[in-house]
Coordinates of C-alpha atoms and ligand atoms in Angstrom, one line a residue:
M1 CA 11.9 13.3 -13.6
T2 CA 11.4 12.1 -10.1
R3 CA 10.6 8.3 -10.1
V4 CA 7.8 6.8 -7.8
F5 CA 7.1 3.3 -6.9
S6 CA 4.6 1.9 -4.6
G7 CA 2.9 -1.5 -4.1
I8 CA -0.7 -3.3 -2.7
Q9 CA -1.5 -7.0 -2.0
P10 CA -4.1 -8.5 -3.6
T11 CA -5.4 -10.2 -0.4
G12 CA -8.7 -9.1 0.9
N13 CA -10.7 -6.1 -0.3
V14 CA -9.1 -2.5 -0.9
H15 CA -10.5 -0.7 2.1
L16 CA -10.5 3.0 3.3
G17 CA -7.1 3.2 4.8
N18 CA -5.4 2.0 1.5
V19 CA -7.5 4.5 -0.5
L20 CA -6.3 7.6 1.7
G21 CA -2.9 6.1 2.8
A22 CA -1.9 5.7 -0.5
L23 CA -3.9 5.0 -3.4
L24 CA -5.5 8.9 -3.8
R25 CA -1.6 10.1 -4.0
W26 CA -0.7 7.2 -6.4
V27 CA -3.3 8.8 -8.9
D28 CA -1.8 12.3 -7.9
D29 CA 1.9 11.2 -8.4
Q30 CA 1.3 9.7 -11.8
H31 CA 0.8 13.2 -13.1
T32 CA 3.9 14.8 -11.8
A33 CA 6.5 11.8 -11.4
D34 CA 7.4 9.0 -13.8
S35 CA 5.2 6.5 -11.6
L36 CA 5.2 2.4 -11.3
Y37 CA 2.5 0.7 -9.2
C38 CA 2.6 -2.9 -8.4
V39 CA 0.2 -5.6 -7.1
V40 CA 2.4 -7.6 -5.2
D41 CA 1.1 -11.0 -5.4
L42 CA 4.4 -12.7 -4.4
H43 CA 4.1 -10.7 -1.2
A44 CA 0.4 -12.5 -0.6
L45 CA 2.2 -16.0 -0.9
T46 CA 4.0 -15.5 2.7
I47 CA 0.3 -16.6 4.0
P48 CA -1.3 -19.8 2.1
Q49 CA -3.6 -18.7 -0.7
D50 CA -6.4 -20.2 -2.3
P51 CA -5.2 -20.6 -6.1
V52 CA -8.4 -19.5 -7.8
E53 CA -8.9 -16.7 -5.2
L54 CA -5.7 -15.1 -5.7
R55 CA -5.8 -15.1 -9.3
E56 CA -9.0 -13.4 -9.1
S57 CA -8.1 -11.3 -6.5
T58 CA -5.0 -10.1 -8.4
L59 CA -7.2 -9.1 -11.5
R60 CA -10.1 -7.4 -9.3
L61 CA -7.1 -5.6 -7.5
A62 CA -5.9 -4.4 -10.8
Q63 CA -9.1 -3.1 -11.7
T64 CA -9.8 -1.4 -8.6
L65 CA -6.6 0.6 -9.1
L66 CA -7.8 1.4 -12.5
A67 CA -10.9 2.6 -11.2
V68 CA -9.2 4.8 -8.8
G69 CA -8.0 6.7 -11.2
L70 CA -4.6 5.0 -12.3
D71 CA -4.0 5.7 -16.2
P72 CA -2.2 3.0 -17.8
E73 CA -1.4 5.6 -20.6
V74 CA 0.6 7.8 -17.9
C75 CA 2.0 5.2 -15.3
T76 CA 3.1 1.8 -15.4
L77 CA 0.7 -0.8 -14.0
F78 CA 1.8 -4.3 -13.4
V79 CA 1.7 -7.5 -11.3
Q80 CA 4.8 -8.4 -9.3
S81 CA 5.0 -12.0 -10.4
Q82 CA 5.0 -11.2 -14.3
V83 CA 8.4 -9.3 -13.8
H84 CA 10.8 -12.2 -12.6
E85 CA 13.5 -10.0 -11.6
H86 CA 11.6 -9.2 -8.3
A87 CA 12.0 -12.6 -6.8
E88 CA 15.7 -12.7 -8.2
L89 CA 16.6 -9.4 -6.6
A90 CA 14.6 -10.3 -3.4
W91 CA 17.3 -13.0 -2.9
I92 CA 20.3 -10.6 -3.2
M93 CA 18.5 -8.5 -0.8
Q94 CA 18.1 -11.0 1.8
C95 CA 21.8 -11.7 1.8
T96 CA 22.1 -7.8 2.2
A97 CA 19.6 -7.3 5.0
S98 CA 20.6 -8.8 8.6
Y99 CA 18.8 -11.0 10.3
G100 CA 18.9 -8.8 13.5
E101 CA 17.2 -6.2 11.2
L102 CA 14.4 -8.5 10.1
S103 CA 14.0 -9.6 13.6
R104 CA 13.2 -6.1 14.5
M105 CA 10.3 -5.8 12.0
T106 CA 6.9 -4.8 13.9
Q107 CA 4.9 -6.2 11.1
F108 CA 6.5 -9.6 11.4
K109 CA 5.8 -9.9 15.0
D110 CA 2.1 -8.8 14.7
K111 CA 1.3 -10.9 11.8
S112 CA 3.5 -14.3 13.2
D113 CA 1.9 -13.8 16.8
K114 CA -1.4 -14.3 15.0
A115 CA -0.6 -16.9 11.8
G116 CA -0.8 -20.6 12.6
F117 CA 1.7 -21.1 9.9
V118 CA 4.4 -18.7 9.9
S119 CA 6.5 -19.2 6.7
G120 CA 10.1 -18.1 6.0
G121 CA 8.9 -16.0 3.3
L122 CA 6.9 -14.0 6.1
F123 CA 10.2 -13.2 7.9
T124 CA 12.1 -12.2 4.7
Y125 CA 9.3 -10.3 3.3
P126 CA 10.6 -6.6 3.6
A127 CA 13.7 -7.9 1.6
L128 CA 11.4 -8.5 -1.4
M129 CA 9.9 -5.3 -0.6
A130 CA 13.2 -3.7 -0.8
A131 CA 13.8 -5.6 -4.3
D132 CA 10.7 -4.1 -5.5
I133 CA 11.5 -0.4 -4.8
L134 CA 15.4 -0.7 -5.6
L135 CA 14.6 -2.5 -9.0
Y136 CA 13.2 1.0 -10.4
D137 CA 15.8 3.6 -9.0
T138 CA 13.1 5.0 -7.0
D139 CA 13.1 8.3 -5.3
L140 CA 9.8 8.2 -3.3
V141 CA 7.8 5.6 -2.3
P142 CA 4.2 6.6 -1.2
V143 CA 2.8 4.7 1.4
G144 CA 0.6 4.5 4.7
D145 CA 2.4 4.9 7.7
D146 CA 2.3 1.2 8.9
Q147 CA 5.1 0.5 5.7
R148 CA 7.6 3.1 7.6
Q149 CA 9.9 0.8 9.0
H150 CA 9.9 -1.3 5.8
V151 CA 11.1 1.5 3.4
E152 CA 13.4 2.5 6.1
L153 CA 14.8 -1.0 6.0
A154 CA 15.1 -0.8 1.9
R155 CA 17.2 2.7 2.6
D156 CA 19.4 0.9 4.8
V157 CA 20.2 -2.0 2.5
A158 CA 20.5 0.1 -0.7
E159 CA 23.1 2.2 1.5
R160 CA 24.8 -1.2 2.5
F161 CA 25.1 -2.7 -0.8
N162 CA 26.3 0.6 -2.3
S163 CA 29.0 0.7 0.1
R164 CA 30.2 -2.7 0.0
Y165 CA 29.9 -2.9 -4.1
G166 CA 30.1 0.4 -5.2
D167 CA 27.2 2.7 -6.4
T168 CA 24.3 0.7 -7.7
F169 CA 21.0 1.5 -6.2
V170 CA 19.2 5.3 -6.0
V171 CA 18.5 5.3 -2.1
P172 CA 14.7 5.9 -1.7
K173 CA 12.5 7.9 0.7
A174 CA 8.9 6.9 2.0
T175 CA 6.4 9.6 1.6
F176 CA 3.1 10.2 3.6
P177 CA -0.2 11.9 3.5
T178 CA -1.0 14.9 5.5
A179 CA -4.3 13.3 6.9
G180 CA -5.1 9.1 6.2
A181 CA -1.7 8.0 6.7
R182 CA -3.0 5.8 9.6
V183 CA -6.7 5.3 9.3
M184 CA -7.8 3.5 12.3
D185 CA -10.3 0.6 12.9
L186 CA -14.1 2.2 13.3
Q187 CA -14.9 -0.3 16.3
D188 CA -11.1 -0.6 17.4
P189 CA -9.7 2.9 16.9
T190 CA -6.5 1.9 18.7
S191 CA -5.8 -0.4 15.6
K192 CA -5.3 0.4 12.2
M193 CA -7.9 -0.2 9.7
S194 CA -6.9 -3.5 7.9
K195 CA -8.1 -6.4 5.5
S196 CA -8.0 -8.9 8.5
A197 CA -9.6 -7.0 11.0
D198 CA -12.0 -9.1 13.4
S199 CA -14.9 -7.1 13.0
A200 CA -16.2 -6.4 9.4
A201 CA -17.9 -3.2 11.3
G202 CA -14.8 -1.6 11.6
T203 CA -13.6 -1.5 8.1
I204 CA -14.8 0.6 5.4
L205 CA -14.6 -1.0 2.1
L206 CA -13.9 0.8 -1.2
L207 CA -17.0 -1.5 -2.7
D208 CA -19.3 -0.9 0.3
E209 CA -22.7 0.6 -0.6
P210 CA -23.5 3.8 0.7
K211 CA -25.9 2.8 3.1
V212 CA -23.4 0.4 4.7
I213 CA -21.0 3.0 4.6
E214 CA -23.3 5.3 6.7
K215 CA -24.1 2.5 8.9
K216 CA -20.3 1.8 9.8
I217 CA -19.5 5.6 10.5
K218 CA -22.6 6.1 12.5
R219 CA -21.7 3.2 14.8
A220 CA -18.1 4.2 14.8
V221 CA -16.8 4.0 18.2
T222 CA -16.2 7.8 19.9
D223 CA -16.1 8.7 23.7
M224 CA -18.0 10.2 26.3
D225 CA -17.4 13.8 26.3
A226 CA -19.1 15.2 23.6
E227 CA -16.0 17.5 22.3
V228 CA -15.1 17.4 18.9
R229 CA -11.2 18.0 18.8
Y230 CA -8.1 16.2 17.0
D231 CA -6.2 14.7 19.9
V232 CA -5.2 10.9 18.7
A233 CA -4.4 10.0 22.2
A234 CA -7.2 11.2 24.4
K235 CA -10.0 11.0 21.3
P236 CA -8.9 8.1 19.1
G237 CA -12.4 7.4 17.7
V238 CA -13.0 11.3 17.2
S239 CA -9.7 11.8 16.0
N240 CA -10.0 9.0 13.2
L241 CA -13.2 10.5 11.9
L242 CA -11.6 13.8 11.4
S243 CA -8.5 12.5 9.5
I244 CA -11.0 10.3 7.6
L245 CA -13.1 13.8 6.7
G246 CA -9.9 16.0 6.3
A247 CA -8.4 13.2 3.9
V248 CA -11.6 12.8 1.5
T249 CA -12.2 17.0 1.7
G250 CA -8.6 17.8 1.1
R251 CA -7.9 19.3 4.6
T252 CA -6.0 18.6 7.8
P253 CA -7.7 16.8 10.5
E254 CA -7.8 20.2 12.6
E255 CA -9.2 21.9 9.5
A256 CA -11.7 19.5 9.2
A257 CA -12.9 19.8 12.9
V258 CA -13.7 23.7 12.7
G259 CA -17.6 24.2 13.0
Y260 CA -18.2 20.9 14.9
T261 CA -19.4 20.6 18.6
Q262 CA -21.5 17.5 18.4
Y263 CA -20.6 13.8 17.2
G264 CA -23.9 13.2 15.2
P265 CA -23.4 15.8 12.5
L266 CA -19.9 14.8 12.4
K267 CA -20.5 11.5 11.8
A268 CA -23.2 12.5 9.2
D269 CA -21.0 14.8 7.1
T270 CA -17.9 12.3 7.4
A271 CA -20.3 9.7 5.8
A272 CA -21.6 11.9 3.1
A273 CA -18.2 12.9 2.3
V274 CA -16.7 9.6 2.0
V275 CA -19.9 8.2 -0.1
E276 CA -19.2 11.2 -2.4
R277 CA -15.4 10.5 -2.8
L278 CA -16.1 6.7 -3.3
A279 CA -19.3 6.9 -5.8
P280 CA -17.5 7.8 -9.0
I281 CA -14.6 4.9 -8.0
Q282 CA -17.7 2.1 -7.6
A283 CA -19.2 3.2 -10.9
R284 CA -16.0 2.7 -12.8
Y285 CA -14.9 -0.7 -11.1
A286 CA -18.2 -1.8 -12.4
E287 CA -17.6 -1.0 -15.8
L288 CA -14.1 -2.4 -15.8
A289 CA -15.4 -5.5 -14.0
A290 CA -17.3 -6.4 -17.0
D291 CA -14.0 -6.7 -19.3
P292 CA -11.3 -8.6 -17.5
G293 CA -9.4 -9.3 -20.9
E294 CA -8.7 -5.6 -21.3
T295 CA -7.4 -5.1 -17.8
Q296 CA -4.9 -8.2 -18.8
R297 CA -3.8 -6.9 -22.0
L298 CA -3.1 -3.7 -20.0
L299 CA -1.3 -5.5 -17.2
G300 CA 0.9 -7.3 -19.8
V301 CA 2.2 -3.9 -21.5
G302 CA 3.0 -2.7 -17.8
A303 CA 5.0 -5.9 -17.1
A304 CA 6.8 -5.0 -20.3
K305 CA 7.8 -1.5 -19.6
A306 CA 8.6 -2.5 -15.5
T307 CA 10.7 -5.3 -17.1
E308 CA 12.8 -3.1 -19.5
L309 CA 13.7 -1.0 -16.2
A310 CA 14.1 -3.8 -13.8
S311 CA 16.1 -5.9 -16.0
A312 CA 18.8 -3.2 -16.1
T313 CA 18.9 -2.7 -12.6
L314 CA 19.5 -6.7 -11.8
A315 CA 22.0 -6.7 -14.2
R316 CA 23.7 -4.0 -12.7
A317 CA 23.5 -5.5 -9.4
K318 CA 24.7 -8.8 -10.4
D319 CA 27.7 -7.4 -12.3
H320 CA 29.0 -5.3 -9.3
L321 CA 28.2 -8.3 -7.1
G322 CA 30.7 -10.7 -9.3
L323 CA 28.1 -13.2 -10.4
L324 CA 29.7 -14.5 -13.5
P325 CA 27.4 -13.7 -16.6
R326 CA 26.3 -16.3 -19.1
A327 CA 28.7 -16.6 -22.1
Ligands
TYM401 P1 -1.2 -3.1 2.0 O1 -1.3 -4.1 0.8 O2 -0.8 -3.6 3.0 O3 -1.4 -1.8 1.7 C1 -1.4 -1.2 0.7 C2 -1.2 0.7 1.0 O4 -2.0 1.1 2.0 C3 -1.9 1.4 3.0 N1 -2.6 1.2 4.2 C4 -3.3 2.1 4.8 N2 -2.8 3.5 5.2 C5 -3.5 4.1 6.1 N3 -4.2 3.6 7.1 C6 -4.6 2.2 7.0 N4 -5.3 1.8 7.7 C7 -4.0 1.5 6.3 N5 -3.7 0.0 5.6 C8 -2.8 0.1 4.4 C9 -0.5 0.7 3.4 O5 0.6 1.6 4.1 C10 0.4 0.9 1.7 O6 0.8 1.8 1.2 N6 4.1 -4.2 2.2 C11 3.3 -3.7 1.2 C12 3.2 -3.6 0.1 C13 4.3 -3.2 -0.6 C14 4.8 -2.1 -1.2 C15 6.0 -2.6 -1.7 C16 4.7 -1.0 -0.7 C17 5.2 -4.5 -1.3 N7 6.2 -3.9 -1.9 C18 7.0 -1.5 -2.5 C19 5.6 0.1 -1.5 C20 6.7 -0.2 -2.1 C21 1.7 -3.8 2.1 O7 1.3 -4.8 2.5 O8 0.6 -3.0 1.8

């Protein structure tokens, strides 16, 4: 059976980009593949975190993933720091990736330009992400477009390790959605929608109320020529709305454009479709939030399942490297 692995950071609130770029496919994939999904709290440590907030947001994110539709009976849902093999293989991956490769990561350049404190971990982050993926003999990694370069690096380090030390890791492949791989900021449609966006008005949060979603989409930046057409370079704002509408209604952006001649109806329909798609998730989240103990129990079961797979892969890698086993 195909093995799927993906992760999401417990920083900020889940937004529409996360949902359309990744989470909806996680829900689909769990039924067709042997899937593992991880709340990557160690990745969050690349920037300083408030301890109380980190613990809460890790739990909230797990509840959000359950609300979106992950079924812990079907897939494995766990928290990265509860499976210590991630940190251990990450060191091995840091020694397998080159300084040049890590220096070419565009996300490091973007984030380090903005950060006041640039940790060593922010630089070596893609090695930890490679470890996450390789620990589970992963075939496919469903992600948004912004993670493309990181998954490429995971492939490169897996191939390098295999050729130096013998067959050890499965070489993974990223997968992207047909619509929604790169959801853009509604106020600045040339930047991706993100948790750390300058303007909250440009980001639709999964838990935004219907009225807030409607307002944000109504005020989305478009352009002056009043023509509805999917053309990312010439019409980034309109194209972003078409991607969103397509993604939430299961169509390509071009298909979603059919029948529209004005921006008003396009915005109204996009808002209505997003509200309709998110409403059941929001309702389920409210139920789950009332019972944090149950979520923690489910995460414990997930961590135990993940550890079984991860420890076998790590043992294989250590053996091939020539690390002396404990007697
Ligand atoms: P993170 O937490 O930033 O985002 C989680 C997922 O959401 C996708 N995404 C988007 N997709 C479309 N449009 C957007 N505007 C948008 N913003 C975010 C991301 O591509 C991602 O799929 N490094 C990863 C987490 C990670 C991981 C892994 C992923 C750690 N280890 C192993 C896969 C496999 C990250 O920071 O994602």
